[in-house]
mmCIF file of C-alpha atoms in Angstrom:
data_model
loop_
_atom_site.group_PDB
_atom_site.id
_atom_site.type_symbol
_atom_site.label_atom_id
_atom_site.label_comp_id
_atom_site.label_asym_id
_atom_site.label_seq_id
_atom_site.Cartn_x
_atom_site.Cartn_y
_atom_site.Cartn_z
ATOM 1 C CA ASP A 1 -1.792 8.078 -4.947
ATOM 2 C CA VAL A 2 -0.122 11.380 -4.169
ATOM 3 C CA LYS A 3 1.220 13.081 -7.219
ATOM 4 C CA VAL A 4 3.942 15.706 -7.193
ATOM 5 C CA THR A 5 4.468 17.132 -10.643
ATOM 6 C CA GLN A 6 7.426 19.201 -11.724
ATOM 7 C CA SER A 7 6.823 21.188 -14.859
ATOM 8 C CA SER A 8 10.026 20.283 -16.701
ATOM 9 C CA ARG A 9 12.313 17.229 -16.675
ATOM 10 C CA TYR A 10 15.154 19.033 -18.432
ATOM 11 C CA LEU A 11 15.994 22.727 -18.737
ATOM 12 C CA VAL A 12 18.914 24.534 -20.314
ATOM 13 C CA LYS A 13 19.381 28.197 -19.405
ATOM 14 C CA ARG A 14 22.039 30.815 -19.903
ATOM 15 C CA THR A 15 24.007 32.522 -17.154
ATOM 16 C CA GLY A 16 22.137 35.546 -15.837
ATOM 17 C CA GLU A 17 18.685 34.361 -16.892
ATOM 18 C CA LYS A 18 15.804 34.302 -14.436
ATOM 19 C CA VAL A 19 14.588 30.733 -14.058
ATOM 20 C CA PHE A 20 11.305 29.454 -12.669
ATOM 21 C CA LEU A 21 10.887 25.848 -11.549
ATOM 22 C CA GLU A 22 7.287 24.909 -10.887
ATOM 23 C CA CYS A 23 5.920 22.196 -8.639
ATOM 24 C CA VAL A 24 2.314 21.151 -8.095
ATOM 25 C CA GLN A 25 0.933 18.561 -5.656
ATOM 26 C CA ASP A 26 -2.580 17.172 -5.679
ATOM 27 C CA MET A 27 -3.061 15.988 -2.092
ATOM 28 C CA ASP A 28 -3.706 19.252 -0.261
ATOM 29 C CA HIS A 29 -0.421 18.926 1.642
ATOM 30 C CA GLU A 30 0.598 21.844 3.825
ATOM 31 C CA ASN A 31 4.353 21.292 3.607
ATOM 32 C CA MET A 32 6.357 21.606 0.410
ATOM 33 C CA PHE A 33 10.106 21.475 -0.162
ATOM 34 C CA TRP A 34 12.752 22.220 -2.752
ATOM 35 C CA TYR A 35 15.988 20.225 -2.738
ATOM 36 C CA ARG A 36 18.934 20.120 -5.022
ATOM 37 C CA GLN A 37 20.919 16.963 -5.583
ATOM 38 C CA ASP A 38 24.537 16.854 -6.649
ATOM 39 C CA PRO A 39 26.905 13.887 -6.973
ATOM 40 C CA GLY A 40 28.565 13.066 -3.660
ATOM 41 C CA LEU A 41 26.526 15.620 -1.733
ATOM 42 C CA GLY A 42 23.150 13.905 -1.428
ATOM 43 C CA LEU A 43 19.982 15.966 -1.180
ATOM 44 C CA ARG A 44 20.344 19.460 0.216
ATOM 45 C CA LEU A 45 17.375 21.529 1.297
ATOM 46 C CA ILE A 46 17.033 24.927 -0.391
ATOM 47 C CA TYR A 47 13.700 26.226 0.908
ATOM 48 C CA PHE A 48 10.530 24.857 2.382
ATOM 49 C CA SER A 49 7.036 26.121 3.063
ATOM 50 C CA TYR A 50 4.539 24.958 5.659
ATOM 51 C CA ASP A 51 1.615 27.113 4.535
ATOM 52 C CA VAL A 52 0.488 29.469 1.812
ATOM 53 C CA LYS A 53 2.722 32.550 1.666
ATOM 54 C CA MET A 54 4.998 31.059 4.340
ATOM 55 C CA LYS A 55 8.582 30.113 3.590
ATOM 56 C CA GLU A 56 11.646 29.057 5.498
ATOM 57 C CA LYS A 57 15.266 28.905 4.411
ATOM 58 C CA GLY A 58 16.861 25.517 4.238
ATOM 59 C CA ASP A 59 20.556 24.743 4.269
ATOM 60 C CA ILE A 60 21.536 26.414 0.983
ATOM 61 C CA PRO A 61 19.109 29.260 0.163
ATOM 62 C CA GLU A 62 21.656 31.640 -1.365
ATOM 63 C CA GLY A 63 20.858 32.513 -4.962
ATOM 64 C CA TYR A 64 17.307 31.200 -4.716
ATOM 65 C CA SER A 65 13.883 32.461 -3.745
ATOM 66 C CA VAL A 66 10.493 30.779 -3.573
ATOM 67 C CA SER A 67 6.833 31.578 -3.955
ATOM 68 C CA ARG A 68 3.804 29.848 -2.445
ATOM 69 C CA GLU A 69 0.703 31.757 -3.519
ATOM 70 C CA LYS A 70 -1.545 28.693 -3.589
ATOM 71 C CA LYS A 71 -1.436 25.629 -1.390
ATOM 72 C CA GLU A 72 -0.848 23.207 -4.255
ATOM 73 C CA ARG A 73 1.944 25.148 -5.969
ATOM 74 C CA PHE A 74 5.484 25.897 -4.818
ATOM 75 C CA SER A 75 7.829 27.706 -7.180
ATOM 76 C CA LEU A 76 11.604 27.925 -7.012
ATOM 77 C CA ILE A 77 13.148 31.014 -8.581
ATOM 78 C CA LEU A 78 16.730 31.542 -9.625
ATOM 79 C CA GLU A 79 16.955 35.324 -9.907
ATOM 80 C CA SER A 80 20.126 35.257 -11.987
ATOM 81 C CA ALA A 81 21.203 31.765 -12.916
ATOM 82 C CA SER A 82 24.842 30.831 -12.524
ATOM 83 C CA THR A 83 26.783 27.783 -13.669
ATOM 84 C CA ASN A 84 27.135 26.509 -10.090
ATOM 85 C CA GLN A 85 23.362 26.145 -10.017
ATOM 86 C CA THR A 86 23.531 23.375 -12.600
ATOM 87 C CA SER A 87 21.948 20.503 -10.696
ATOM 88 C CA MET A 88 19.001 18.157 -10.274
ATOM 89 C CA TYR A 89 16.156 19.940 -8.471
ATOM 90 C CA LEU A 90 13.615 17.914 -6.545
ATOM 91 C CA CYS A 91 10.287 19.101 -5.186
ATOM 92 C CA ALA A 92 8.518 17.240 -2.389
ATOM 93 C CA SER A 93 5.410 17.544 -0.280
ATOM 94 C CA TRP A 94 3.964 15.955 2.828
ATOM 95 C CA ASP A 95 1.420 16.265 5.558
ATOM 96 C CA ASN A 96 1.653 15.109 9.168
ATOM 97 C CA ASN A 97 0.274 11.679 8.484
ATOM 98 C CA SER A 98 1.912 10.930 5.173
ATOM 99 C CA PRO A 99 5.413 10.130 3.952
ATOM 100 C CA LEU A 100 7.353 12.697 1.981
ATOM 101 C CA HIS A 101 6.453 12.410 -1.707
ATOM 102 C CA PHE A 102 8.821 13.561 -4.427
ATOM 103 C CA GLY A 103 8.455 14.684 -7.995
ATOM 104 C CA ASN A 104 10.673 13.166 -10.667
ATOM 105 C CA GLY A 105 13.020 16.108 -10.672
ATOM 106 C CA THR A 106 14.168 18.843 -13.040
ATOM 107 C CA ARG A 107 17.665 18.583 -14.397
ATOM 108 C CA LEU A 108 18.824 22.161 -14.914
ATOM 109 C CA THR A 109 21.897 23.041 -16.927
ATOM 110 C CA VAL A 110 23.185 26.607 -16.817
ATOM 111 C CA THR A 111 25.641 27.452 -19.584
ATOM 112 C CA ASP B 1 16.015 16.585 13.398
ATOM 113 C CA ALA B 2 18.490 13.805 14.031
ATOM 114 C CA LYS B 3 21.238 13.122 11.510
ATOM 115 C CA THR B 4 21.800 9.672 10.054
ATOM 116 C CA THR B 5 24.856 7.782 8.853
ATOM 117 C CA GLN B 6 24.878 4.979 6.297
ATOM 118 C CA PRO B 7 27.593 2.979 4.525
ATOM 119 C CA PRO B 8 28.264 4.451 1.084
ATOM 120 C CA SER B 9 27.813 1.225 -0.845
ATOM 121 C CA MET B 10 26.799 -2.424 -0.577
ATOM 122 C CA ASP B 11 26.463 -5.397 -2.900
ATOM 123 C CA CYS B 12 23.874 -8.152 -2.706
ATOM 124 C CA ALA B 13 23.364 -11.310 -4.754
ATOM 125 C CA GLU B 14 20.086 -11.527 -6.653
ATOM 126 C CA GLY B 15 17.504 -13.514 -4.693
ATOM 127 C CA ARG B 16 19.245 -13.005 -1.361
ATOM 128 C CA ALA B 17 18.167 -10.676 1.418
ATOM 129 C CA ALA B 18 19.659 -7.192 1.352
ATOM 130 C CA ASN B 19 20.214 -5.705 4.828
ATOM 131 C CA LEU B 20 20.893 -1.981 4.803
ATOM 132 C CA PRO B 21 21.988 -0.431 8.126
ATOM 133 C CA CYS B 22 21.463 3.106 9.381
ATOM 134 C CA ASN B 23 22.730 4.823 12.521
ATOM 135 C CA HIS B 24 20.692 7.590 14.093
ATOM 136 C CA SER B 25 22.212 7.806 17.565
ATOM 137 C CA THR B 26 20.786 11.282 18.329
ATOM 138 C CA ILE B 27 17.212 10.391 17.487
ATOM 139 C CA SER B 28 14.534 11.874 19.741
ATOM 140 C CA GLY B 29 11.573 10.048 21.175
ATOM 141 C CA ASN B 30 9.076 11.472 18.710
ATOM 142 C CA GLU B 31 11.182 11.116 15.558
ATOM 143 C CA TYR B 32 10.167 8.571 12.964
ATOM 144 C CA VAL B 33 12.663 6.667 10.816
ATOM 145 C CA TYR B 34 11.884 6.780 7.083
ATOM 146 C CA TRP B 35 13.488 4.882 4.226
ATOM 147 C CA TYR B 36 13.491 5.984 0.610
ATOM 148 C CA ARG B 37 15.220 4.790 -2.495
ATOM 149 C CA GLN B 38 16.206 6.544 -5.667
ATOM 150 C CA ILE B 39 16.664 4.909 -8.996
ATOM 151 C CA HIS B 40 18.788 6.840 -11.448
ATOM 152 C CA SER B 41 17.098 9.917 -12.938
ATOM 153 C CA GLN B 42 13.965 9.598 -10.814
ATOM 154 C CA GLY B 43 12.788 11.245 -7.620
ATOM 155 C CA PRO B 44 13.188 9.340 -4.334
ATOM 156 C CA GLN B 45 10.484 6.735 -3.701
ATOM 157 C CA TYR B 46 9.035 6.087 -0.252
ATOM 158 C CA ILE B 47 9.619 2.540 1.056
ATOM 159 C CA ILE B 48 8.655 2.262 4.722
ATOM 160 C CA HIS B 49 8.731 4.086 8.050
ATOM 161 C CA GLY B 50 8.475 3.323 11.769
ATOM 162 C CA LEU B 51 8.697 4.816 15.243
ATOM 163 C CA LYS B 52 9.792 2.015 17.559
ATOM 164 C CA ASN B 53 8.121 -1.190 16.451
ATOM 165 C CA ASN B 54 9.333 -3.291 13.555
ATOM 166 C CA GLU B 55 7.340 -2.743 10.388
ATOM 167 C CA THR B 56 6.703 -4.742 7.242
ATOM 168 C CA ASN B 57 4.985 -3.910 3.984
ATOM 169 C CA GLU B 58 4.948 -5.333 0.483
ATOM 170 C CA MET B 59 8.307 -3.784 -0.333
ATOM 171 C CA ALA B 60 10.459 -4.313 2.746
ATOM 172 C CA SER B 61 10.840 -4.803 6.481
ATOM 173 C CA LEU B 62 12.187 -2.271 8.943
ATOM 174 C CA ILE B 63 13.919 -3.394 12.116
ATOM 175 C CA ILE B 64 14.515 -0.704 14.747
ATOM 176 C CA THR B 65 16.730 -1.477 17.736
ATOM 177 C CA GLU B 66 15.264 -1.207 21.197
ATOM 178 C CA ASP B 67 17.270 1.933 22.004
ATOM 179 C CA ARG B 68 16.205 3.324 18.596
ATOM 180 C CA LYS B 69 19.743 4.417 17.791
ATOM 181 C CA SER B 70 19.931 2.303 14.664
ATOM 182 C CA SER B 71 17.738 0.517 12.165
ATOM 183 C CA THR B 72 17.999 -1.956 9.302
ATOM 184 C CA LEU B 73 16.033 -2.042 6.101
ATOM 185 C CA ILE B 74 15.556 -5.561 4.782
ATOM 186 C CA LEU B 75 14.692 -6.371 1.187
ATOM 187 C CA PRO B 76 13.879 -10.083 1.585
ATOM 188 C CA HIS B 77 14.574 -11.246 -1.984
ATOM 189 C CA ALA B 78 16.596 -8.637 -3.828
ATOM 190 C CA THR B 79 16.068 -8.288 -7.582
ATOM 191 C CA LEU B 80 18.060 -6.390 -10.173
ATOM 192 C CA ARG B 81 15.395 -3.677 -10.077
ATOM 193 C CA ASP B 82 16.284 -3.017 -6.423
ATOM 194 C CA THR B 83 19.624 -1.549 -7.505
ATOM 195 C CA ALA B 84 19.327 2.032 -6.268
ATOM 196 C CA VAL B 85 20.531 4.525 -3.669
ATOM 197 C CA TYR B 86 18.764 3.993 -0.337
ATOM 198 C CA TYR B 87 18.273 6.869 2.073
ATOM 199 C CA CYS B 88 17.486 6.665 5.759
ATOM 200 C CA ILE B 89 16.093 9.856 7.317
ATOM 201 C CA VAL B 90 14.420 10.828 10.553
ATOM 202 C CA ARG B 91 11.763 13.417 11.011
ATOM 203 C CA VAL B 92 9.301 14.623 13.568
ATOM 204 C CA ALA B 93 5.659 14.114 12.652
ATOM 205 C CA ARG B 94 4.310 17.500 13.678
ATOM 206 C CA THR B 95 2.876 20.632 12.166
ATOM 207 C CA GLY B 96 5.123 23.494 11.331
ATOM 208 C CA ALA B 97 8.639 23.952 10.112
ATOM 209 C CA ASN B 98 10.391 20.762 9.093
ATOM 210 C CA ASN B 99 13.971 20.344 8.102
ATOM 211 C CA LEU B 100 15.131 16.954 6.909
ATOM 212 C CA PHE B 101 18.605 15.604 6.561
ATOM 213 C CA PHE B 102 18.974 13.158 3.689
ATOM 214 C CA GLY B 103 22.684 12.465 3.607
ATOM 215 C CA THR B 104 24.361 10.609 0.773
ATOM 216 C CA GLY B 105 22.645 7.245 1.285
ATOM 217 C CA THR B 106 23.804 3.709 0.484
ATOM 218 C CA ARG B 107 24.255 2.658 -3.114
ATOM 219 C CA LEU B 108 22.954 -0.931 -3.298
ATOM 220 C CA THR B 109 24.047 -2.992 -6.276
ATOM 221 C CA VAL B 110 22.211 -6.263 -6.831
ATOM 222 C CA ILE B 111 24.458 -8.699 -8.649
ATOM 223 C CA PRO B 112 23.027 -11.373 -10.984
#
């Protein structure tokens, strides 16, 4: 089974801190995604990557950056966390012949 | 990628079939329909997908209309554990940049 692992289930950070959310997948998938999920808004795409060192902006990239140095790892970076970035963050990966597979999410609280 | 629309909520009696509709009227010929569900505090779980033919697996059945503008996910014998938010999405199975639209899904409540 495909496994997408997010490093933390819960995080609490202070406003202005730099925050790293890590995601690792074990199926050699080319495509990886970061979403955030907020009540009433569904899943919104922040960034995605279709190859090592490649990245594309999603619908809401402002305030975020990403890093894909290795195929299996896709990191989401909040350069200076703000309270409006309190959310559930979901990482996902897929390849052309597989469904999208999600991690169990990181619930980030910025105080 | 095509956008989808789903009813915000539905109820279903335990043991009965749950039929969840999805409209994707702008779907293109090479776009697959995928269904996922999300149980509280977990990541979305893949259920089933199809292109134009009806599909069935151990979890559910997927019925796609002939014009492919809508589909229905069927859970044949709903249980309390099927209470979740169900998402219908469409995507193109190709290499390269992919942008998915998840929407807000349908919250299914299975009633004892």
